[in-house]
Amino acid sequence: MKLRQLTIEKKRRREAYYFILPAFFYMLLVLGYPLIYNVVLSFKDVNVKNLTKGGSVFVGFQNYIDLFQNDTFLLVMRNTFIFTLACLLFQFTIGFAFAIFFSQKFRLSGPIRGIVLVSYMMPMAVTGLLGKNLFSNTGLINDLLVKIGVVGPEWLVDTSTALAAVIVMNCWVGIPFNMLLLISGLTSIPGEVYESASIDGARWGQRFVYITLPMMRGSIMAVLMLGFIYTFRAFDLMYIMTAGGPLNATDVLGTYSYMLSFTQFQFSKGSAVAMVLFACLFIVGLFYLKLLSKEDE
């Protein structure tokens, strides 16, 4: 009997592998091959001159050394972290506030929450075009400022304001995403816990600090990690609104890699920038997995 059960289990496991194999080979072809090719490319000197002739030279870590000695690349790294951390701060804070507000039961909670989610459902290309129009010299933002007697800056042309404009538009998309995930975490907390705390005399702030935050730790970490990954690898919003300008003020790793590869045709250096981006996200992913394993223990 046991032998028959083992045979059935082996057969089911084999069938499961048959279903997995097509997806595995697809992922290996679509994701694995480009990643490996990009790693190899980053250790060579491939440009528009030797690409067709196949005369590329292996240079080791020289592309990475050149990058970290390049002031433009250091500025791009700085922009990437400023953009990511600023977006995380505002998206999470405002999204959490919205999640607490919309988790309350009132008549128009559902319709208003649906309206807020419209910005998240819009394609990023549309959001970029909208932001480009809003923050243009004759756009809505400057028009409203003029009506209250303030002369607005040239948002997308001034190096001191261009990144702020992009951050605002990215937050406009990210706040509903944070709100949606955090609402699901809030609704999973049993109401009896809050009732017991209220009976014991706990105020709203105490309930938030000692009940809500600890019980939502997993949801909060997931939102922050996903937000970091999505924001750190941003490309389309900057490319549409500012194309990385002015003077690299809004260039991030994604746009800089694209510019090196497809504008300046320095394919190896563009691949090296992409690998730096991948390494940063890989480290963050490992950190998140380590936190999850500690929490499980």
Coordinates of C-alpha atoms in Angstrom, one line a residue:
M1 CA 0.0 0.0 0.0
K2 CA 2.8 2.4 1.0
L3 CA 4.7 1.5 -2.2
R4 CA 1.6 2.3 -4.3
Q5 CA 1.2 5.7 -2.5
L6 CA 4.9 6.5 -3.2
T7 CA 4.4 5.6 -6.9
I8 CA 1.4 7.9 -7.1
E9 CA 3.2 10.7 -5.4
K10 CA 6.2 10.4 -7.8
K11 CA 3.8 10.4 -10.7
R12 CA 2.1 13.6 -9.5
R13 CA 5.4 15.2 -8.9
R14 CA 6.6 14.3 -12.4
E15 CA 3.4 15.8 -13.8
A16 CA 3.9 19.0 -11.8
Y17 CA 7.4 19.3 -13.3
Y18 CA 6.0 18.9 -16.8
F19 CA 3.7 21.9 -16.1
I20 CA 6.5 24.0 -14.7
L21 CA 9.1 23.3 -17.4
P22 CA 7.6 25.5 -20.1
A23 CA 7.4 28.5 -17.8
F24 CA 10.9 27.7 -16.6
F25 CA 12.4 27.7 -20.1
Y26 CA 10.4 30.8 -21.0
M27 CA 11.8 32.7 -18.0
L28 CA 15.3 31.3 -18.7
L29 CA 15.1 32.6 -22.3
V30 CA 13.4 36.0 -21.7
L31 CA 15.1 36.9 -18.4
G32 CA 18.1 34.7 -17.9
Y33 CA 19.8 35.1 -21.2
P34 CA 19.6 39.0 -21.3
L35 CA 20.9 39.2 -17.7
I36 CA 23.9 36.9 -18.4
Y37 CA 24.6 38.7 -21.7
N38 CA 24.4 42.1 -19.9
V39 CA 26.9 40.9 -17.2
V40 CA 29.3 39.7 -19.9
L41 CA 28.8 43.0 -21.9
S42 CA 29.7 45.1 -18.8
F43 CA 33.1 43.5 -18.6
K44 CA 33.9 44.3 -22.2
D45 CA 34.6 47.5 -24.3
V46 CA 31.7 47.4 -26.8
N47 CA 30.7 50.6 -28.6
V48 CA 29.2 51.5 -31.9
K49 CA 32.6 51.2 -33.7
N50 CA 33.4 47.6 -32.8
L51 CA 29.9 46.2 -32.4
T52 CA 29.4 45.1 -35.9
K53 CA 33.0 44.0 -36.4
G54 CA 33.0 41.9 -33.3
G55 CA 36.3 43.4 -32.1
S56 CA 35.3 44.0 -28.5
V57 CA 38.0 43.7 -25.8
F58 CA 37.7 42.3 -22.4
V59 CA 38.5 45.1 -19.9
G60 CA 37.4 43.5 -16.6
F61 CA 36.2 46.0 -14.0
Q62 CA 37.5 49.0 -15.8
N63 CA 34.0 50.1 -16.8
Y64 CA 32.9 50.1 -13.2
I65 CA 36.0 51.9 -12.1
D66 CA 35.4 54.6 -14.8
L67 CA 31.8 55.0 -13.6
F68 CA 32.6 55.6 -10.0
Q69 CA 35.3 58.1 -11.0
N70 CA 32.8 59.9 -13.2
D71 CA 31.1 62.9 -11.6
T72 CA 28.0 62.5 -13.7
F73 CA 27.5 59.0 -12.5
L74 CA 27.9 60.0 -8.9
L75 CA 25.3 62.7 -9.5
V76 CA 23.0 60.1 -11.0
M77 CA 23.4 57.8 -8.0
R78 CA 22.6 60.8 -5.7
N79 CA 19.5 61.6 -7.8
T80 CA 18.4 58.0 -7.7
F81 CA 18.6 57.7 -3.9
I82 CA 17.1 61.2 -3.3
F83 CA 14.2 60.4 -5.6
T84 CA 13.6 56.9 -4.1
L85 CA 13.8 58.0 -0.5
A86 CA 11.7 61.2 -1.0
C87 CA 9.0 59.2 -2.8
L88 CA 9.0 56.5 -0.2
L89 CA 8.6 59.0 2.6
F90 CA 5.7 60.9 1.1
Q91 CA 4.0 57.9 -0.5
F92 CA 4.0 55.8 2.6
T93 CA 3.1 58.6 5.0
I94 CA 0.2 59.9 2.9
G95 CA -0.8 56.5 1.8
F96 CA -1.0 55.3 5.5
A97 CA -3.1 58.3 6.4
F98 CA -5.5 57.6 3.6
A99 CA -5.6 53.9 4.5
I100 CA -6.6 54.7 8.1
F101 CA -9.2 57.2 6.8
F102 CA -10.8 54.9 4.3
S103 CA -10.8 51.9 6.6
Q104 CA -13.4 53.8 8.6
K105 CA -17.0 53.0 7.7
F106 CA -18.8 55.9 6.2
R107 CA -21.2 56.3 3.3
L108 CA -18.9 57.6 0.6
S109 CA -15.8 55.6 1.6
G110 CA -16.0 53.2 -1.4
P111 CA -16.6 55.8 -4.2
I112 CA -14.0 58.2 -3.0
R113 CA -11.4 55.4 -2.6
G114 CA -12.2 54.4 -6.2
I115 CA -11.6 57.9 -7.4
V116 CA -8.2 58.0 -5.6
L117 CA -7.2 54.8 -7.3
V118 CA -7.6 56.3 -10.7
S119 CA -4.1 57.7 -10.7
Y120 CA -2.6 54.3 -9.9
M121 CA -4.6 52.7 -12.8
M122 CA -3.3 55.2 -15.4
P123 CA -0.4 54.1 -17.5
M124 CA 2.9 55.8 -16.5
A125 CA 3.3 57.3 -20.0
V126 CA 0.0 59.1 -19.5
T127 CA 1.1 60.3 -16.0
G128 CA 4.4 61.5 -17.5
L129 CA 2.6 63.5 -20.2
L130 CA 0.2 64.9 -17.6
G131 CA 3.0 66.0 -15.3
K132 CA 4.8 67.6 -18.3
N133 CA 1.8 69.7 -19.0
L134 CA 1.0 70.5 -15.3
F135 CA 4.6 71.7 -14.6
S136 CA 5.3 73.5 -17.9
N137 CA 5.8 77.3 -17.9
T138 CA 2.2 77.8 -19.0
G139 CA 0.8 74.8 -17.1
L140 CA -1.9 74.6 -14.4
I141 CA 0.6 74.8 -11.5
N142 CA 2.1 78.1 -12.6
D143 CA -1.4 79.4 -13.6
L144 CA -2.7 78.8 -10.0
L145 CA 0.4 80.4 -8.5
V146 CA 0.0 83.5 -10.7
K147 CA -3.6 83.9 -9.4
I148 CA -2.4 84.1 -5.8
G149 CA 0.3 86.6 -6.8
V150 CA 3.3 84.2 -7.0
V151 CA 5.5 83.9 -10.1
G152 CA 6.2 80.2 -10.5
P153 CA 9.5 78.8 -11.5
E154 CA 10.3 77.0 -14.7
W155 CA 9.8 73.7 -13.1
L156 CA 11.2 71.3 -15.7
V157 CA 13.9 73.6 -16.9
D158 CA 15.4 74.7 -13.6
T159 CA 17.9 72.2 -12.1
S160 CA 16.7 73.0 -8.5
T161 CA 13.0 72.2 -9.2
A162 CA 12.9 69.5 -12.0
L163 CA 13.5 66.6 -9.6
A164 CA 10.9 67.9 -7.2
A165 CA 8.3 68.0 -10.0
V166 CA 9.1 64.4 -11.0
I167 CA 8.8 63.3 -7.3
V168 CA 5.4 64.9 -7.0
M169 CA 4.1 63.0 -10.1
N170 CA 5.5 59.7 -8.9
C171 CA 3.9 60.2 -5.5
W172 CA 0.6 60.9 -7.2
V173 CA 0.9 57.4 -8.6
G174 CA 2.4 55.7 -5.6
I175 CA 0.1 57.0 -2.8
P176 CA -3.0 54.9 -4.0
F177 CA -0.7 51.8 -4.3
N178 CA 0.5 52.2 -0.7
M179 CA -3.1 52.9 0.5
L180 CA -4.4 49.8 -1.2
L181 CA -1.9 47.5 0.4
L182 CA -2.1 49.1 3.8
I183 CA -5.9 49.0 3.9
S184 CA -5.7 45.2 3.5
G185 CA -3.3 45.1 6.4
L186 CA -5.6 47.3 8.6
T187 CA -8.6 45.2 7.8
S188 CA -6.8 42.0 8.9
I189 CA -6.5 43.3 12.5
P190 CA -9.3 41.9 14.7
G191 CA -11.7 44.6 16.0
E192 CA -11.8 42.9 19.4
V193 CA -8.2 44.0 20.0
Y194 CA -9.1 47.7 19.7
E195 CA -12.3 47.2 21.8
S196 CA -10.3 45.6 24.6
A197 CA -7.7 48.4 24.4
S198 CA -10.5 51.0 24.6
I199 CA -12.0 49.4 27.6
D200 CA -8.6 49.5 29.3
G201 CA -8.5 53.2 28.6
A202 CA -6.0 53.3 25.7
R203 CA -6.2 56.5 23.6
W204 CA -6.1 56.6 19.8
G205 CA -2.4 57.3 19.7
Q206 CA -1.6 54.5 22.1
R207 CA -3.7 52.1 20.1
F208 CA -1.9 53.1 16.9
V209 CA 1.6 52.8 18.4
Y210 CA 1.1 49.6 20.5
I211 CA -1.5 47.7 18.4
T212 CA -1.7 49.0 14.8
L213 CA 2.0 49.3 14.0
P214 CA 3.2 46.0 15.6
M215 CA 0.4 44.0 14.0
M216 CA 1.0 45.6 10.6
R217 CA 4.8 45.1 10.6
G218 CA 4.7 42.5 7.8
S219 CA 2.4 44.7 5.6
I220 CA 4.5 47.8 6.3
M221 CA 7.8 46.0 5.4
A222 CA 6.2 44.6 2.2
V223 CA 5.0 48.0 1.1
L224 CA 8.3 49.7 1.8
M225 CA 10.3 47.0 0.0
L226 CA 8.0 46.9 -3.0
G227 CA 7.9 50.7 -3.1
F228 CA 11.7 50.9 -3.0
I229 CA 12.1 48.4 -5.9
Y230 CA 9.5 50.0 -8.1
T231 CA 10.8 53.5 -7.4
F232 CA 14.5 52.8 -7.6
R233 CA 14.2 51.3 -11.1
A234 CA 12.0 54.2 -12.4
F235 CA 12.6 55.1 -16.0
D236 CA 9.5 56.1 -18.0
L237 CA 8.3 59.0 -15.9
M238 CA 11.7 60.8 -16.0
Y239 CA 12.2 60.0 -19.6
I240 CA 8.8 61.4 -20.7
M241 CA 8.8 64.5 -18.4
T242 CA 12.4 65.6 -18.6
A243 CA 14.5 63.0 -20.5
G244 CA 16.9 63.2 -17.6
G245 CA 17.5 66.9 -17.9
P246 CA 18.2 69.7 -17.3
L247 CA 22.0 69.0 -17.0
N248 CA 21.3 65.4 -15.6
A249 CA 19.3 66.9 -12.7
T250 CA 16.6 64.2 -13.1
D251 CA 18.8 61.4 -14.4
V252 CA 18.5 58.2 -12.5
L253 CA 20.2 54.9 -13.1
G254 CA 17.6 53.7 -15.5
T255 CA 17.6 56.8 -17.7
Y256 CA 21.4 57.1 -17.5
S257 CA 21.9 53.5 -18.6
Y258 CA 19.6 54.1 -21.5
M259 CA 21.4 57.3 -22.5
L260 CA 24.8 55.7 -22.5
S261 CA 23.6 52.6 -24.4
F262 CA 21.2 54.1 -27.0
T263 CA 22.3 57.8 -27.3
Q264 CA 26.0 57.7 -26.8
F265 CA 26.3 54.1 -28.0
Q266 CA 28.7 53.1 -25.1
F267 CA 27.0 49.8 -24.7
S268 CA 29.4 48.4 -22.1
K269 CA 29.2 51.4 -19.8
G270 CA 25.4 51.3 -20.1
S271 CA 25.4 47.7 -19.1
A272 CA 27.6 48.4 -16.2
V273 CA 25.2 51.1 -15.0
A274 CA 22.4 48.5 -15.4
M275 CA 24.4 46.0 -13.3
V276 CA 24.8 48.6 -10.5
L277 CA 21.1 49.1 -10.5
F278 CA 20.6 45.3 -10.4
A279 CA 23.1 45.0 -7.5
C280 CA 21.3 47.6 -5.4
L281 CA 18.0 45.9 -5.9
F282 CA 19.5 42.5 -5.2
I283 CA 20.9 43.7 -1.9
V284 CA 17.6 45.2 -0.9
G285 CA 15.8 42.0 -1.8
L286 CA 18.2 39.9 0.3
F287 CA 17.7 42.3 3.2
Y288 CA 14.0 41.9 2.9
L289 CA 14.2 38.1 2.8
K290 CA 16.5 38.1 5.9
L291 CA 13.9 40.2 7.7
L292 CA 11.2 37.8 6.7
S293 CA 13.2 34.8 7.9
K294 CA 13.8 36.5 11.3
E295 CA 10.1 37.2 11.6
D296 CA 9.2 33.6 10.9
E297 CA 11.7 32.4 13.5

